[in-house]
Short mmCIF file of C-alpha atoms in Angstrom, two decimals:
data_model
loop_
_atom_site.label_atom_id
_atom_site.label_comp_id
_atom_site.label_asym_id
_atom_site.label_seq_id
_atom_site.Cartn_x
_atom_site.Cartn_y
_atom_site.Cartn_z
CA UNK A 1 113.35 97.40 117.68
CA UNK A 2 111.00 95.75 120.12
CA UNK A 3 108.53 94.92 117.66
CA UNK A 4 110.37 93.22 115.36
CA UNK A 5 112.47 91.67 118.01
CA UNK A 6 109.29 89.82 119.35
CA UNK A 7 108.31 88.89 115.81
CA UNK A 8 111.50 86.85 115.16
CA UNK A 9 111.43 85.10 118.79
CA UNK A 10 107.66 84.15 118.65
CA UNK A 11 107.40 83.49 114.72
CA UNK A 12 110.69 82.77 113.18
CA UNK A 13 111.72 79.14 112.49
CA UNK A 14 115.57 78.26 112.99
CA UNK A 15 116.55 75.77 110.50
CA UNK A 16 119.86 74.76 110.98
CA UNK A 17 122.73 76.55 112.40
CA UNK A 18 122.56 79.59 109.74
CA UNK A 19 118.75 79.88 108.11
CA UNK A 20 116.28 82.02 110.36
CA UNK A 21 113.34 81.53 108.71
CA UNK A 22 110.86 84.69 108.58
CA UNK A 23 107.99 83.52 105.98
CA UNK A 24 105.04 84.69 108.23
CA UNK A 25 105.76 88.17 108.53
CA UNK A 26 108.75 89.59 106.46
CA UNK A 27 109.72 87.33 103.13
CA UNK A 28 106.21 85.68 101.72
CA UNK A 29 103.41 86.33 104.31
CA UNK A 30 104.24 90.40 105.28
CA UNK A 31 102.79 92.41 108.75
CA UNK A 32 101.84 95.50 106.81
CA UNK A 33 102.07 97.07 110.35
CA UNK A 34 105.25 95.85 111.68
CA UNK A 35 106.59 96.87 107.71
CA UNK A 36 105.15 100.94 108.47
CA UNK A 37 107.38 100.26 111.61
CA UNK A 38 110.27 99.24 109.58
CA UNK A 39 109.99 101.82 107.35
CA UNK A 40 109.46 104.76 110.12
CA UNK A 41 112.45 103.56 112.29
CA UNK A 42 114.47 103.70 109.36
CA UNK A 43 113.24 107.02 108.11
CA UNK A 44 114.09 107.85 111.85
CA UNK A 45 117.80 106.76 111.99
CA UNK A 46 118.53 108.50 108.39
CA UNK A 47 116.76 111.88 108.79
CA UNK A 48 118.95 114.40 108.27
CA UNK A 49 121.30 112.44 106.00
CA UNK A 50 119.35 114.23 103.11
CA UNK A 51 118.12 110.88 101.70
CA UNK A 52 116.70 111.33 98.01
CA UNK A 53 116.59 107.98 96.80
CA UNK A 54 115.74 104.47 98.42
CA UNK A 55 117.01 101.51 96.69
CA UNK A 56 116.38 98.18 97.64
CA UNK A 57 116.47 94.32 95.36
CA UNK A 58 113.27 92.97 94.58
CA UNK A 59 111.57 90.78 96.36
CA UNK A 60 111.53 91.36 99.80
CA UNK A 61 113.35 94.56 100.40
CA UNK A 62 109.98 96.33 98.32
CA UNK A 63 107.74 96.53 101.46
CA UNK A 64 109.97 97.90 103.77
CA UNK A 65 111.47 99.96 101.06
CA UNK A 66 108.28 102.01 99.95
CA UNK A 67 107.20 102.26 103.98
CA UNK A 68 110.85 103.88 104.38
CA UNK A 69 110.33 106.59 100.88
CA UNK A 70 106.97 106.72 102.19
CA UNK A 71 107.96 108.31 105.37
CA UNK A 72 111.47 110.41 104.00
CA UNK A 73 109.06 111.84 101.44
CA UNK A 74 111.48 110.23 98.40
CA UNK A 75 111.33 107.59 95.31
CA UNK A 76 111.83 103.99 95.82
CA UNK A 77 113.66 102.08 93.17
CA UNK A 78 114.09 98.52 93.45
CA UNK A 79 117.08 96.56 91.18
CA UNK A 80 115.54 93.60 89.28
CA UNK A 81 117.63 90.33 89.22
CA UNK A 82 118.16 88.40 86.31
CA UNK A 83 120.05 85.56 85.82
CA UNK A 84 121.26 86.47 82.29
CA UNK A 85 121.15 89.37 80.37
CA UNK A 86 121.08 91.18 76.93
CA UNK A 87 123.26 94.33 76.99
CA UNK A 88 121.26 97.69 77.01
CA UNK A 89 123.34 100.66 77.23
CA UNK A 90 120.72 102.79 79.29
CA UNK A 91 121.10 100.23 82.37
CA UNK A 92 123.35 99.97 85.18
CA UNK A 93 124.46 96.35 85.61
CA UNK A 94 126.11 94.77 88.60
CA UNK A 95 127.05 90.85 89.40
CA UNK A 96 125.60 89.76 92.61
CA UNK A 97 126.55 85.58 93.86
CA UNK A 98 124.18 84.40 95.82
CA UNK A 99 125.79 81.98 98.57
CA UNK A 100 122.14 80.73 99.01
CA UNK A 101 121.35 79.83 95.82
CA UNK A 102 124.99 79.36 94.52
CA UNK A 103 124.49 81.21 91.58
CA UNK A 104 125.72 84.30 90.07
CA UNK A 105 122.81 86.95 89.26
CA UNK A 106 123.08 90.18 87.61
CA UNK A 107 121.15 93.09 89.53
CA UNK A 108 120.28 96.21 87.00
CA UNK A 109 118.89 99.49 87.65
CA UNK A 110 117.66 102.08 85.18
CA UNK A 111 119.72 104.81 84.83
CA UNK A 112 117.50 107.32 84.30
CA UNK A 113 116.60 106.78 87.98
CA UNK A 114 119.92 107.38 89.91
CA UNK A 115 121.57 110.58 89.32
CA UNK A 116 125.40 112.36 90.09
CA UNK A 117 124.48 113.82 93.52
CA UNK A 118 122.05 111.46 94.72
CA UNK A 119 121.79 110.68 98.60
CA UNK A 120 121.07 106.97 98.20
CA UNK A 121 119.44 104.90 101.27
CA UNK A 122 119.38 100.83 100.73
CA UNK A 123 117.13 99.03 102.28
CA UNK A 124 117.10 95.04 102.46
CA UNK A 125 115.43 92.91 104.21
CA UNK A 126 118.41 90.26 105.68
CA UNK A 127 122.04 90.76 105.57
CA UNK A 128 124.29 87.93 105.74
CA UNK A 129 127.46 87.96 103.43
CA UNK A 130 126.63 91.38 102.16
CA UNK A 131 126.64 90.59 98.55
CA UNK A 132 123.43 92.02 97.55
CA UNK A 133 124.27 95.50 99.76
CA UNK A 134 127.82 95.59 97.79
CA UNK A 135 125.98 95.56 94.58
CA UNK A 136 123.78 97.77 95.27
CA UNK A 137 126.44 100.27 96.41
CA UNK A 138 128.32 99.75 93.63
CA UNK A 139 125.07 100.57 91.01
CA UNK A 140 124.70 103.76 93.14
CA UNK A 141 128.66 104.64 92.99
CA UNK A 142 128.62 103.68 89.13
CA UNK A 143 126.56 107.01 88.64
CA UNK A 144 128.08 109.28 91.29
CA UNK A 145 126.04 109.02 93.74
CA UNK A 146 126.62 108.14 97.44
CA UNK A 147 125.62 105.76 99.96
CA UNK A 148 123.91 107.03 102.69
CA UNK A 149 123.98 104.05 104.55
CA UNK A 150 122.28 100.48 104.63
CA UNK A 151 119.27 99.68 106.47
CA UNK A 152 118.69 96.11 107.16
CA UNK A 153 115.74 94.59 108.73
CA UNK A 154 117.54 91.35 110.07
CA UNK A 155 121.25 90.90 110.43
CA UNK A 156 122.77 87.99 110.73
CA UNK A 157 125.78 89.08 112.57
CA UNK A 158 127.83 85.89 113.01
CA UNK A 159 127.70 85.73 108.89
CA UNK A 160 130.44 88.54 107.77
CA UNK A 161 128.39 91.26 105.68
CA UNK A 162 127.86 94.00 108.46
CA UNK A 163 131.88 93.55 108.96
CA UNK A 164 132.83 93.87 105.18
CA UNK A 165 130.59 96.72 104.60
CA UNK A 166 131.78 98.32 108.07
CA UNK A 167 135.17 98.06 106.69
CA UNK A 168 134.77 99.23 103.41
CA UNK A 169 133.14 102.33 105.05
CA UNK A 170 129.71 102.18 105.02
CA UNK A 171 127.19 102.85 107.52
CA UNK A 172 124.94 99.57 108.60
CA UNK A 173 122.06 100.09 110.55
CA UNK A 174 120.02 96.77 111.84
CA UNK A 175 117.22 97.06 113.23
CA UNK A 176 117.61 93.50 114.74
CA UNK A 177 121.47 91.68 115.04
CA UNK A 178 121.05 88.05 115.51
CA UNK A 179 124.59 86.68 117.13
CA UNK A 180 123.91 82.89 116.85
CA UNK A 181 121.42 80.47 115.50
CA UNK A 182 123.02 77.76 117.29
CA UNK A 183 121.11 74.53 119.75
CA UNK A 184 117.68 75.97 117.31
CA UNK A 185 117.84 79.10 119.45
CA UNK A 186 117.77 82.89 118.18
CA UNK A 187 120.70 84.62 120.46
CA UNK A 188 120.57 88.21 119.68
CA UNK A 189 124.03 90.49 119.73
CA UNK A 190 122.93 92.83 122.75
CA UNK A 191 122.18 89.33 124.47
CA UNK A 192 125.87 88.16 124.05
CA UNK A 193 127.03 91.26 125.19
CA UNK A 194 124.62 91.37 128.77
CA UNK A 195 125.79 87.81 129.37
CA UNK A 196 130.01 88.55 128.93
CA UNK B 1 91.83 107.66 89.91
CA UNK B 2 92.75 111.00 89.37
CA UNK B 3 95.90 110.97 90.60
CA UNK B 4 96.69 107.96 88.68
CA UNK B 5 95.51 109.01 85.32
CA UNK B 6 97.84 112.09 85.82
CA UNK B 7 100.45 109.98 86.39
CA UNK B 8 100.11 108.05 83.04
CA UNK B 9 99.24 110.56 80.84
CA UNK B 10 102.48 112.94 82.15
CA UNK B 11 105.08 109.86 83.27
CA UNK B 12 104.11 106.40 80.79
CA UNK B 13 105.85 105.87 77.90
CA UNK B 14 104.00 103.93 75.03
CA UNK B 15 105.82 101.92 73.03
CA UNK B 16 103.85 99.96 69.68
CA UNK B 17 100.58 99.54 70.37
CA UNK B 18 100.39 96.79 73.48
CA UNK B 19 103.08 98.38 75.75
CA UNK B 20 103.02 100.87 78.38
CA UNK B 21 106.22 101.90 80.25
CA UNK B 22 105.71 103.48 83.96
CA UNK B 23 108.83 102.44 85.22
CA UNK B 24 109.40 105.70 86.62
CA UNK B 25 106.38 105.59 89.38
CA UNK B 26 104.74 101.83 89.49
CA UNK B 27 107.29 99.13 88.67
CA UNK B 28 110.73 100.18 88.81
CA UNK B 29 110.91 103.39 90.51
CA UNK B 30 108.17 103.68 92.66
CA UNK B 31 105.73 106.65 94.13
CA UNK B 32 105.32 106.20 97.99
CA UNK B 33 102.50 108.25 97.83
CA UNK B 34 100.73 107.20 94.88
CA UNK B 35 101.24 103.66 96.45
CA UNK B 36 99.77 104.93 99.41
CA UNK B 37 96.62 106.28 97.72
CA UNK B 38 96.48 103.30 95.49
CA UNK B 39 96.11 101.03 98.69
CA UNK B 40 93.46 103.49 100.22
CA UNK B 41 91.57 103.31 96.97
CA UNK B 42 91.48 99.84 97.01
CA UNK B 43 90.45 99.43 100.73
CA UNK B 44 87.52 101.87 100.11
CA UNK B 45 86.17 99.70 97.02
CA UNK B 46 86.60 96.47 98.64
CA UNK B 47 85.74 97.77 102.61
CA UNK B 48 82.48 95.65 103.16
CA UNK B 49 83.80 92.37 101.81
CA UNK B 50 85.27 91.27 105.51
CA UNK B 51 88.87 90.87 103.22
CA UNK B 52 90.87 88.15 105.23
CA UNK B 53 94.29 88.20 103.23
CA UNK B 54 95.71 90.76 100.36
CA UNK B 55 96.98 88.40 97.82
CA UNK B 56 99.72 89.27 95.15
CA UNK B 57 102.94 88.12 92.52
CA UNK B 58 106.18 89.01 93.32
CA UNK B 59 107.03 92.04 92.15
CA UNK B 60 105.64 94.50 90.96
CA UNK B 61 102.32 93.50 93.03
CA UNK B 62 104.09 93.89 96.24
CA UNK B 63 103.64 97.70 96.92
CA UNK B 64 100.33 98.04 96.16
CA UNK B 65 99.44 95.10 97.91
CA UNK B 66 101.25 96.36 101.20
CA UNK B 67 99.94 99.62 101.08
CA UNK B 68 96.13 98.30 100.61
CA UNK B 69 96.71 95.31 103.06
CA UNK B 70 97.54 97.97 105.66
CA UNK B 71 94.55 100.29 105.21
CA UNK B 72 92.35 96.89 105.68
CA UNK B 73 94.23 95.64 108.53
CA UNK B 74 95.22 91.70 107.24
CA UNK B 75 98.38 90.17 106.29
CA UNK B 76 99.33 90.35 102.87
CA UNK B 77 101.19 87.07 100.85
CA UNK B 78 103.41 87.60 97.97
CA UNK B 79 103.29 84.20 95.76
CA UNK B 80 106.65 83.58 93.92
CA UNK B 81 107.43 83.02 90.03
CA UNK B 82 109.64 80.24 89.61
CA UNK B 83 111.51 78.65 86.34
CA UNK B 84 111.60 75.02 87.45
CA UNK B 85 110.49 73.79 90.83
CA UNK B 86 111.60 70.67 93.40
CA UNK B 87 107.60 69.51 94.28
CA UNK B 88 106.81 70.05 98.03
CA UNK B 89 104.17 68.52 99.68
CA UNK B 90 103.37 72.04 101.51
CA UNK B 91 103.01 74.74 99.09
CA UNK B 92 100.05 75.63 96.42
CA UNK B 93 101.24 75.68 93.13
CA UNK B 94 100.14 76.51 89.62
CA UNK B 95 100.65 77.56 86.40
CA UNK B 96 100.86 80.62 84.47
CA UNK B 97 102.10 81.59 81.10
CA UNK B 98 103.60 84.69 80.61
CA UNK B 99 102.66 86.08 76.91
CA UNK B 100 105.49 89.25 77.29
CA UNK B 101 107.84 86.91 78.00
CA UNK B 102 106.59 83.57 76.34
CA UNK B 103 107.42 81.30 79.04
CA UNK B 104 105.27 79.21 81.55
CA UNK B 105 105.98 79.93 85.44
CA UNK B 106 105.00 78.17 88.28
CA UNK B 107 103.47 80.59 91.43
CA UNK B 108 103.74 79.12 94.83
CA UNK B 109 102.42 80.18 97.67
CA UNK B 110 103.16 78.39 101.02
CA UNK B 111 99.79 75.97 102.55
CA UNK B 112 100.06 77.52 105.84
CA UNK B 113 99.43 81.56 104.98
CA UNK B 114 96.46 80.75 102.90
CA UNK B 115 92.96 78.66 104.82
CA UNK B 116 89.61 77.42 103.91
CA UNK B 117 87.38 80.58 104.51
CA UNK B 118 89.65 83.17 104.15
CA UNK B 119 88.48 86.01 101.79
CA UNK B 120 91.08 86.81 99.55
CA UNK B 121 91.38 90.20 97.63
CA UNK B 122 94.32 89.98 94.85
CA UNK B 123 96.34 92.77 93.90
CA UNK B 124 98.27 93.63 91.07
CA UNK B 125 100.12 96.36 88.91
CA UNK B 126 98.90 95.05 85.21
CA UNK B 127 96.02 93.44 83.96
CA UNK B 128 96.66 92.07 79.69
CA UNK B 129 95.50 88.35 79.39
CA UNK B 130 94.53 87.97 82.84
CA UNK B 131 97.12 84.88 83.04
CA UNK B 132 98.72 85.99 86.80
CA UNK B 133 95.16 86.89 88.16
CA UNK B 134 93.58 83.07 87.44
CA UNK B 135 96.54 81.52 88.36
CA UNK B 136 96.36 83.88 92.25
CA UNK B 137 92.33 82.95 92.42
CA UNK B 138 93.07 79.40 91.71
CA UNK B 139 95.61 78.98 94.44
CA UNK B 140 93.21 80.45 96.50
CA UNK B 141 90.58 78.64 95.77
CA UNK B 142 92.96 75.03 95.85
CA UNK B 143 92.45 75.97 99.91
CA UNK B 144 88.67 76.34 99.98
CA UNK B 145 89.21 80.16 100.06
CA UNK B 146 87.02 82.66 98.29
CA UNK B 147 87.93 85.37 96.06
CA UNK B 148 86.65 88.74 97.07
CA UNK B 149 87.72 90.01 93.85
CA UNK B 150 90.67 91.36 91.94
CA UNK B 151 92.27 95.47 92.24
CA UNK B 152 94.01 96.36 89.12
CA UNK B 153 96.43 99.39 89.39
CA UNK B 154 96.30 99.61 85.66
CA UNK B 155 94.33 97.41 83.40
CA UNK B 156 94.79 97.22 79.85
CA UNK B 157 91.00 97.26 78.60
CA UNK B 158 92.07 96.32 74.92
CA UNK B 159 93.70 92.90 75.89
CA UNK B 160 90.97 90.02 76.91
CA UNK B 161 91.73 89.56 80.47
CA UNK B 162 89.02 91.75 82.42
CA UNK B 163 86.50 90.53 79.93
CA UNK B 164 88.22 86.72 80.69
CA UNK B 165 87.80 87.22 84.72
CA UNK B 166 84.46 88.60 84.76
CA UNK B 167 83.13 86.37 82.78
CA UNK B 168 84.64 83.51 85.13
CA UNK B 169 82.19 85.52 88.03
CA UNK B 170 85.48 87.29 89.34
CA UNK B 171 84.49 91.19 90.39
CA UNK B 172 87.41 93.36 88.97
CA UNK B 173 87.85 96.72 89.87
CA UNK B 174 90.55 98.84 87.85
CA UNK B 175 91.87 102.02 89.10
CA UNK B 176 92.49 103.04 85.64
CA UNK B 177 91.15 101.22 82.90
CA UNK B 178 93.31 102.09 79.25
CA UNK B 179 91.03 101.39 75.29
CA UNK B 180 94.04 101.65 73.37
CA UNK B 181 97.56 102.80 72.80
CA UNK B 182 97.19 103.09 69.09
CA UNK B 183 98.96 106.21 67.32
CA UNK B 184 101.46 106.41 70.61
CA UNK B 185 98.27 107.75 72.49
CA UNK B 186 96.51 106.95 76.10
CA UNK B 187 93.01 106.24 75.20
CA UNK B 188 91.27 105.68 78.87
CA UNK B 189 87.76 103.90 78.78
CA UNK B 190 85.65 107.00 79.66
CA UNK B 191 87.10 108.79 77.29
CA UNK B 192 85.94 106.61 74.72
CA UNK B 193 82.49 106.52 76.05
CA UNK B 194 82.24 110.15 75.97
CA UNK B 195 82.96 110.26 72.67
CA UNK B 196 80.27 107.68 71.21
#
């Protein structure tokens, strides 16, 4: 996605060998137009899946989250994160560790809101060691529904999340793969690939 | 807000007299459309005001916000809530006290997103004691910006915080504005009127 793909080279901020960091357009500051973007390639790749749900984690996976409902013409739901928790039997609960912040969360969803049958869609804004995708897959599978596929705005392909959730069967659709941080410099996977 | 007021009278839940519940369309699961008509809403009432930057709190802001930063063409910045915080040298931070859940948070928005002259409009779901909107204004105005004013998806008339902002010189401007939820009943403003 071109317009993302400029966005990262002429805005993002490589700090160290495995942060990319995206604060002026996707995680604090947001492009309201590059997010209707987001949301309509998305809505793009998944039509015809029969989408009726989009879930995605609060914060950052909202905005391109509602652009995506907004455009397959279904609800958004996005799982809150707490760090503990006082048992409610009308929730659906599921542990999320957070490499970056090295702590374990809990992610719930209402379950009133995901339904036997649903077509589920998640949406997230980076994927790096797939923890939050797996959780979220597993809140959607707790209920009987199924997973779609994932939609992730940045990938951080040389971090193993795409692979795991490849392997374990789901679908992972990035609309930008970023092979290497490395030397301060955003490689991107089709780049690798055109220089082998 | 027509559309709006439908939604609360046929999807919120009141629970005691302080509490409404619309978890199923505004801050859990969320309407795409309804967001989209919230942020249209909003850019008509504050078109004129030569809005520089849509200003909100993570998360239930974040939708709204996107979809009104959109129709009026500027970024939009999502401050964050946190616990505890290592001080930085480079981000705006201040203080807010949460009454529903009786703890003080720090917001902190990033010095670089926010400049002396922008015109800030700040979004949010809820409006009770007003605590999230002065702490947003005040990290706007820590910059030198101004505040164009404050769009309230739902404001809860009966709690101090509208009367609190304006008469701090803030313009408010509620898409629906609720008088009570005594007896397990939606009272909206103009409905009280009308009955005087």
């Amino acid at each position: 996605m071109k317009l993302l793909r400029d966005k990262v080279m002429t805005e993002g901020i490589v700090l160290g060998n495995q942060v990319l960091k995206v604060d002026s357009f996707l995680n604090h500051q947001m492009d309201p137009v590059l997010m209707r973007e987001v949301g309509s390639e998305f809505a793009r790749r998944f039509a015809g899946e029969g989408i009726t749900k989009v879930l995605t984690i609060e914060s950052s996976g909202i905005a391109p989250a509602i652009m995506t409902s907004l455009e397959l013409g279904v609800p958004m739901i996005f799982a809150r994160k707490h760090k503990s928790l006082t048992l409610k039997d009308d929730i659906l609960v599921e542990k999320v560790y957070s490499f970056t912040k090295r702590e374990t969360n809990e992610i719930t969803v209402s379950k009133k809101f995901l339904l036997p049958g649903d077509r589920v869609l998640i949406i997230d804004d980076f994927l790096a060691n797939g923890e939050a995708a797996f959780g979220l897959a597993r809140i959607a599978e707790q209920v009987g529904a199924s997973v779609a596929g994932i939609g992730i705005v940045i990938e951080k392909s040389f971090q193993p999340g795409a692979r795991l959730l490849g392997e374990a069967g789901y679908r992972v659709d990035s609309l930008v793969r970023i092979a290497s941080l490395e030397n301060g410099t955003v490689t991107f996977v089709d780049e690798v690939h055109e220089s082998l």
